[in-house]
Amino acid sequence: MRFQVLDIVPHAPHPVTGEIISVHERLERVVATAVRAERLGFDSYAVGERHAGEFVSSAPTVLLGALAQATDRILLSTGVTVLSLLDPVRVAEDYATVDQLSGGRLEIVIGKGNEDRHFGMFGLELGRQYEYLTENYELLRRLLRETDVDWTGTHHADLHGVTTFPRPFDGPFRIWHGSATSTHAVDLAARWGDPLFSANALQPREAYQVLIDRYREKLVEHGHDPAVGYVGAGSGGLFLADSDAEAIAQYRPIYEAMAAKLAAAHAGDTRKGKTMSFTTMEDAVAHGPALVGTSQRVAEKIVDYHKAYRHDVQSVSINPVLPWSQQQEVLERFATEVIPAVQREVTTTLWGPEDPGRAGALRAREH
């Protein structure tokens, strides 16, 4: 299995103490964590994109440019690029620039985003979010693969003989499709033979497994080799300690306060994926995707989830309200204790020699 660190860059007060660091320090920590993750042997580092609420990830390509210069080996990604909002021409230009700066270390995850308010900010209609996503993706695919593109669509102006610059580093970088609640992203990924990244953060395992199973079925229906159907999975938080009881006790105040805050923010909204399905720490550990406990317990849980998802990459996020030294301790402990234990049980061809879609930098290293 491969491993990724994801930071959607939330910037909110500590849910218990009310303390908060500056935006400058928060962004500096994004870069510092990527450098640390690379040194610890993680395969990928991803940043989010949000345009409403308590986040400072509104400019992911700027962050990725900084990460491209601060790191040398680790793959760079997004979680997710909110393609429903964006002009595909600009997306092609911006991310190809990051791909060039990183020497071909870019792969991105696209989606419509788990935020309703950003559509109005961009003058778009929430009810057409999947239309935007589908059309923007189809245009983006062509812009990354072709020159002199002619295009006629519904939501984007017609194009005549357009070639975006710069071109990607070594052919089009791989695009994953983020999946949380609907079948739309799943079906779009399967149609084009692209990999899928499951949020696996707020809901029961079964809710995500239904979508992953559908993806694999549709992939074959569309005539694609099942071998290209790589799957990634997120997690519902990460915290490690010397005992399960200690981990639960230490992380409970943060988790349960965040769950309550999210529930209050979405009061009356019954849509899936807007609030945490598990409101207590014990419930989240026993029945949800939270990775909280000893290293052994967390490794066993990832392997157990793999039996259902058969996923190739596990993404984890370190809670930014933890003390900085504790964030680094959890990250190192996960890398040195959890990853080896999981990799003894689970293998994948993702990002290896048998993966034809791997990033340009990985292909280059083989020669």
Coordinates of C-alpha atoms in Angstrom, one line a residue:
M1 CA 0.0 0.0 0.0
R2 CA 1.0 3.6 -0.6
F3 CA 0.6 6.4 1.9
Q4 CA -0.3 10.1 1.6
V5 CA -0.5 13.0 4.0
L6 CA -3.5 15.3 3.2
D7 CA -3.9 18.9 4.6
I8 CA -7.1 20.7 3.6
V9 CA -5.6 23.6 5.6
P10 CA -8.4 24.3 8.1
H11 CA -7.6 27.4 10.2
A12 CA -10.0 27.6 13.1
P13 CA -9.6 28.1 16.8
H14 CA -8.9 25.1 19.0
P15 CA -12.4 23.7 19.7
V16 CA -11.8 23.5 23.4
T17 CA -9.2 26.2 24.3
G18 CA -10.0 28.8 21.5
E19 CA -6.4 29.2 20.7
I20 CA -5.3 29.9 17.1
I21 CA -2.0 30.5 15.3
S22 CA -1.5 33.1 12.6
V23 CA -2.3 32.4 9.0
H24 CA 1.5 32.8 8.2
E25 CA 2.5 30.2 10.7
R26 CA -0.3 27.8 9.5
L27 CA 0.9 28.0 5.9
E28 CA 4.5 27.6 7.0
R29 CA 3.5 24.4 8.7
V30 CA 2.0 23.0 5.5
V31 CA 5.4 23.3 3.8
A32 CA 7.3 22.0 6.9
T33 CA 5.0 19.0 7.2
A34 CA 5.5 18.2 3.5
V35 CA 9.3 18.3 3.9
R36 CA 9.0 16.1 7.0
A37 CA 6.7 13.6 5.2
E38 CA 9.2 13.3 2.4
R39 CA 12.0 12.5 4.8
L40 CA 9.8 9.9 6.6
G41 CA 9.2 8.1 3.3
F42 CA 5.5 9.0 2.6
D43 CA 4.7 8.6 -1.1
S44 CA 2.4 11.6 -1.6
Y45 CA 1.5 15.0 0.0
A46 CA -1.8 16.7 -0.9
V47 CA -3.3 20.0 -0.1
G48 CA -7.0 20.9 -0.2
E49 CA -9.0 23.7 -1.9
R50 CA -11.7 25.6 -0.1
H51 CA -13.3 29.0 -0.8
A52 CA -15.6 29.4 2.1
G53 CA -15.4 28.8 5.8
E54 CA -12.4 28.5 8.2
F55 CA -9.8 27.3 5.7
V56 CA -6.7 29.0 4.1
S57 CA -6.4 26.7 1.1
S58 CA -8.1 29.0 -1.5
A59 CA -4.9 29.0 -3.6
P60 CA -3.7 25.4 -3.8
T61 CA -1.5 26.0 -6.8
V62 CA 0.4 28.6 -4.9
L63 CA 0.9 26.2 -2.1
L64 CA 2.0 23.4 -4.5
G65 CA 4.5 25.7 -6.1
A66 CA 6.1 26.3 -2.7
L67 CA 6.0 22.5 -2.0
A68 CA 7.6 21.8 -5.4
Q69 CA 10.6 23.9 -4.4
A70 CA 10.8 22.6 -0.8
T71 CA 10.8 18.9 -1.7
D72 CA 12.6 16.7 -4.1
R73 CA 11.0 13.2 -4.3
I74 CA 7.4 13.1 -2.8
L75 CA 4.5 13.2 -5.2
L76 CA 2.3 16.3 -4.9
S77 CA -1.5 16.2 -5.1
T78 CA -4.7 17.9 -4.2
G79 CA -7.7 16.9 -2.1
V80 CA -9.6 18.1 -4.0
T81 CA -9.2 20.6 -6.9
V82 CA -12.7 22.0 -7.0
L83 CA -13.1 21.7 -10.8
S84 CA -16.8 22.6 -10.8
L85 CA -15.8 26.2 -9.9
L86 CA -12.8 26.6 -12.2
D87 CA -12.0 27.6 -15.8
P88 CA -10.3 24.4 -17.3
V89 CA -8.0 26.6 -19.4
R90 CA -6.6 28.2 -16.3
V91 CA -6.5 24.8 -14.5
A92 CA -4.4 23.4 -17.3
E93 CA -2.0 26.3 -17.2
D94 CA -1.6 26.4 -13.4
Y95 CA -1.2 22.7 -12.8
A96 CA 1.1 22.2 -15.7
T97 CA 3.3 24.9 -14.2
V98 CA 3.3 23.0 -10.9
D99 CA 4.1 19.8 -12.8
Q100 CA 7.1 21.5 -14.5
L101 CA 8.3 23.1 -11.2
S102 CA 8.2 19.7 -9.5
G103 CA 9.9 17.9 -12.3
G104 CA 6.9 15.7 -13.1
R105 CA 5.8 14.9 -9.5
L106 CA 2.1 16.0 -9.8
E107 CA -1.1 14.1 -9.7
I108 CA -4.4 15.8 -8.8
V109 CA -7.8 14.7 -7.4
I110 CA -10.8 16.6 -8.8
G111 CA -14.3 17.0 -7.5
K112 CA -17.2 19.4 -7.0
G113 CA -16.2 20.1 -3.4
N114 CA -18.1 19.5 -0.1
E115 CA -19.1 23.2 0.3
D116 CA -22.3 24.8 -1.0
R117 CA -21.4 28.4 -0.4
H118 CA -18.5 28.6 -2.9
F119 CA -20.8 28.3 -5.9
G120 CA -22.5 31.7 -5.2
M121 CA -19.1 33.3 -4.7
F122 CA -18.2 32.3 -8.2
G123 CA -21.5 33.3 -9.7
L124 CA -22.5 29.6 -10.3
E125 CA -25.6 27.6 -9.5
L126 CA -25.4 24.9 -6.8
G127 CA -27.9 22.8 -8.7
R128 CA -25.7 22.5 -11.7
Q129 CA -22.5 21.5 -9.9
Y130 CA -22.3 18.1 -11.5
E131 CA -22.9 19.6 -15.0
Y132 CA -20.0 22.0 -14.4
L133 CA -17.8 19.1 -13.1
T134 CA -18.4 16.9 -16.1
E135 CA -17.9 19.5 -18.8
N136 CA -14.9 21.1 -17.1
Y137 CA -13.2 17.7 -16.8
E138 CA -13.8 16.7 -20.4
L139 CA -12.3 20.0 -21.5
L140 CA -9.4 19.8 -19.1
R141 CA -8.6 16.3 -20.4
R142 CA -8.3 17.5 -23.9
L143 CA -6.2 20.6 -23.0
L144 CA -3.7 18.4 -21.2
R145 CA -3.5 15.9 -24.0
E146 CA -3.9 17.9 -27.2
T147 CA -2.8 21.1 -28.9
D148 CA -4.9 23.3 -31.2
V149 CA -8.1 22.3 -29.3
D150 CA -11.5 23.3 -30.7
W151 CA -14.3 23.2 -28.2
T152 CA -18.0 23.8 -28.1
G153 CA -19.8 23.3 -24.8
T154 CA -22.6 24.6 -22.5
H155 CA -20.8 26.4 -19.7
H156 CA -17.5 27.5 -21.2
A157 CA -16.9 29.8 -24.1
D158 CA -16.1 28.1 -27.4
L159 CA -12.4 27.6 -28.2
H160 CA -10.7 27.6 -31.5
G161 CA -7.2 26.2 -32.0
V162 CA -6.2 26.7 -28.3
T163 CA -3.0 25.2 -26.9
T164 CA -2.3 25.9 -23.2
F165 CA 1.3 26.6 -22.0
P166 CA 3.3 25.3 -20.4
R167 CA 2.7 21.7 -21.4
P168 CA 2.8 19.1 -18.6
F169 CA 6.3 17.8 -17.7
D170 CA 6.1 14.4 -19.4
G171 CA 2.7 13.9 -20.8
P172 CA -0.6 14.6 -19.0
F173 CA -0.4 14.1 -15.3
R174 CA -2.8 11.6 -13.8
I175 CA -6.2 12.8 -12.5
W176 CA -8.1 11.0 -9.8
H177 CA -11.8 11.6 -9.0
G178 CA -12.8 12.4 -5.5
S179 CA -15.8 10.5 -4.2
A180 CA -17.9 11.1 -1.1
T181 CA -21.6 10.7 -1.4
S182 CA -22.9 10.6 -5.0
T183 CA -22.6 8.2 -7.9
H184 CA -21.7 11.0 -10.3
A185 CA -18.0 11.2 -9.6
V186 CA -17.8 7.4 -9.5
D187 CA -19.4 7.1 -12.9
L188 CA -17.3 9.8 -14.4
A189 CA -14.1 8.1 -13.2
A190 CA -15.2 4.8 -14.5
R191 CA -16.2 6.2 -17.9
W192 CA -12.7 7.5 -18.5
G193 CA -10.8 4.7 -16.8
D194 CA -9.4 7.0 -14.2
P195 CA -8.7 6.1 -10.5
L196 CA -11.0 6.9 -7.7
F197 CA -10.3 8.5 -4.3
S198 CA -12.9 7.9 -1.6
A199 CA -13.3 10.5 1.2
N200 CA -13.9 7.8 3.8
A201 CA -14.1 10.4 6.5
L202 CA -17.5 11.0 8.0
Q203 CA -19.8 8.1 7.1
P204 CA -20.0 4.4 7.9
R205 CA -17.8 2.0 5.9
E206 CA -20.7 0.6 4.0
A207 CA -21.7 4.0 2.5
Y208 CA -18.3 4.3 0.8
Q209 CA -18.0 0.6 -0.1
V210 CA -21.2 0.9 -2.2
L211 CA -19.6 3.6 -4.3
I212 CA -16.3 1.8 -4.6
D213 CA -18.0 -1.4 -5.7
R214 CA -20.1 0.6 -8.3
Y215 CA -16.9 2.2 -9.6
R216 CA -15.3 -1.2 -10.3
E217 CA -18.4 -2.5 -11.9
K218 CA -18.8 0.5 -14.2
L219 CA -15.1 0.5 -15.0
V220 CA -15.5 -3.0 -16.6
E221 CA -18.8 -2.0 -18.3
H222 CA -16.9 0.8 -20.0
G223 CA -14.4 -1.7 -21.3
H224 CA -11.4 -0.7 -19.1
D225 CA -8.9 -3.1 -17.7
P226 CA -9.6 -3.5 -14.0
A227 CA -5.9 -3.1 -13.4
V228 CA -6.2 0.7 -14.0
G229 CA -8.9 1.0 -11.3
Y230 CA -6.7 2.2 -8.5
V231 CA -8.6 3.3 -5.4
G232 CA -7.5 5.7 -2.6
A233 CA -9.2 6.2 0.8
G234 CA -9.1 9.0 3.3
S235 CA -9.6 8.6 7.1
G236 CA -11.6 10.2 9.8
G237 CA -8.7 11.6 11.8
L238 CA -5.4 10.2 13.1
F239 CA -4.0 10.1 16.6
L240 CA -1.5 7.6 18.1
A241 CA -0.6 6.9 21.7
D242 CA 0.9 4.1 23.8
S243 CA -2.5 2.5 24.5
D244 CA -5.9 2.7 22.9
A245 CA -7.4 4.1 26.1
E246 CA -4.8 6.8 26.2
A247 CA -5.3 7.8 22.6
I248 CA -9.1 7.9 23.0
A249 CA -8.9 9.9 26.2
Q250 CA -6.5 12.5 24.7
Y251 CA -8.2 12.9 21.4
R252 CA -11.8 12.8 22.6
P253 CA -12.2 16.5 23.6
I254 CA -11.0 17.6 20.2
Y255 CA -13.0 15.1 18.1
E256 CA -16.2 15.5 20.0
A257 CA -16.0 19.3 20.0
M258 CA -15.4 19.3 16.3
A259 CA -18.3 16.9 15.7
A260 CA -20.6 19.1 17.7
K261 CA -19.5 22.2 15.8
L262 CA -20.0 20.5 12.5
A263 CA -23.5 19.4 13.5
A264 CA -24.5 22.9 14.6
A265 CA -23.2 24.4 11.4
H266 CA -25.4 22.0 9.4
A267 CA -28.4 21.9 11.7
G268 CA -31.5 20.7 9.7
D269 CA -29.4 19.5 6.8
T270 CA -30.0 15.8 6.3
R271 CA -27.7 15.3 3.3
K272 CA -25.1 12.6 3.7
G273 CA -21.5 13.7 4.2
K274 CA -22.2 17.1 5.8
T275 CA -21.8 16.0 9.4
M276 CA -20.0 13.2 11.3
S277 CA -22.0 10.0 11.6
F278 CA -20.1 9.1 14.7
T279 CA -20.4 11.8 17.4
T280 CA -18.5 10.0 20.2
M281 CA -14.8 9.1 20.1
E282 CA -15.5 5.5 21.1
D283 CA -18.1 5.1 18.3
A284 CA -15.8 6.7 15.7
V285 CA -13.0 4.3 16.7
A286 CA -15.2 1.2 16.9
H287 CA -17.4 1.7 13.8
G288 CA -16.1 4.7 11.8
P289 CA -12.9 5.5 9.9
A290 CA -11.1 7.3 12.7
L291 CA -7.5 6.0 13.1
V292 CA -7.1 6.5 16.8
G293 CA -5.3 4.1 19.1
T294 CA -1.9 2.3 19.3
S295 CA 0.1 1.9 16.1
Q296 CA -0.8 -1.8 16.1
R297 CA -4.5 -1.0 16.4
V298 CA -4.4 1.6 13.6
A299 CA -2.4 -0.7 11.3
E300 CA -5.0 -3.5 11.9
K301 CA -7.8 -1.1 11.1
I302 CA -6.3 0.0 7.8
V303 CA -5.8 -3.7 6.8
D304 CA -9.4 -4.5 7.9
Y305 CA -10.7 -1.6 5.7
H306 CA -8.6 -2.8 2.9
K307 CA -10.6 -6.1 2.9
A308 CA -13.7 -4.1 2.0
Y309 CA -12.2 -1.3 -0.2
R310 CA -9.1 -3.1 -1.7
H311 CA -7.6 0.4 -1.8
D312 CA -4.1 1.1 -3.0
V313 CA -3.3 4.3 -1.2
Q314 CA -4.2 5.4 2.4
S315 CA -4.5 9.1 3.1
V316 CA -4.1 10.5 6.6
S317 CA -4.5 14.0 8.1
I318 CA -2.9 15.3 11.2
N319 CA -5.2 17.5 13.2
P320 CA -3.7 21.1 13.1
V321 CA -5.0 22.1 16.5
L322 CA -2.7 19.6 18.2
P323 CA 0.5 21.1 19.6
W324 CA 3.1 21.3 16.8
S325 CA 5.5 18.9 18.5
Q326 CA 2.7 16.4 18.9
Q327 CA 1.7 16.7 15.2
Q328 CA 5.3 15.8 14.3
E329 CA 5.4 12.9 16.8
V330 CA 2.2 11.4 15.4
L331 CA 3.5 11.7 11.8
E332 CA 6.8 10.1 12.6
R333 CA 5.2 7.3 14.6
F334 CA 2.7 6.5 11.8
A335 CA 5.6 6.4 9.3
T336 CA 7.9 4.2 11.4
E337 CA 5.4 1.9 13.1
V338 CA 2.1 1.8 11.1
I339 CA 3.3 1.9 7.5
P340 CA 5.7 -1.0 7.7
A341 CA 3.1 -3.1 9.5
V342 CA 0.5 -2.4 6.8
Q343 CA 2.9 -2.9 3.9
R344 CA 3.7 -6.4 5.2
E345 CA 0.1 -7.3 4.6
V346 CA -1.0 -5.2 1.6
T347 CA 0.8 -4.7 -1.8
T348 CA 0.0 -2.6 -4.8
T349 CA 1.4 -1.8 -8.2
L350 CA 0.4 1.9 -7.9
W351 CA 3.4 4.2 -8.6
G352 CA 5.6 1.2 -9.4
P353 CA 7.1 -0.1 -12.7
E354 CA 3.8 -1.9 -13.5
D355 CA 1.8 1.2 -13.2
P356 CA 1.6 2.8 -16.8
G357 CA 0.0 6.0 -15.5
R358 CA 2.5 6.9 -12.9
A359 CA 3.9 10.4 -12.7
G360 CA 6.6 11.5 -15.1
A361 CA 9.2 11.8 -12.3
L362 CA 8.7 8.2 -11.4
R363 CA 9.1 7.0 -15.0
A364 CA 12.3 9.1 -15.3
R365 CA 13.9 7.5 -12.3
E366 CA 13.8 4.1 -13.9
H367 CA 16.2 5.2 -16.7

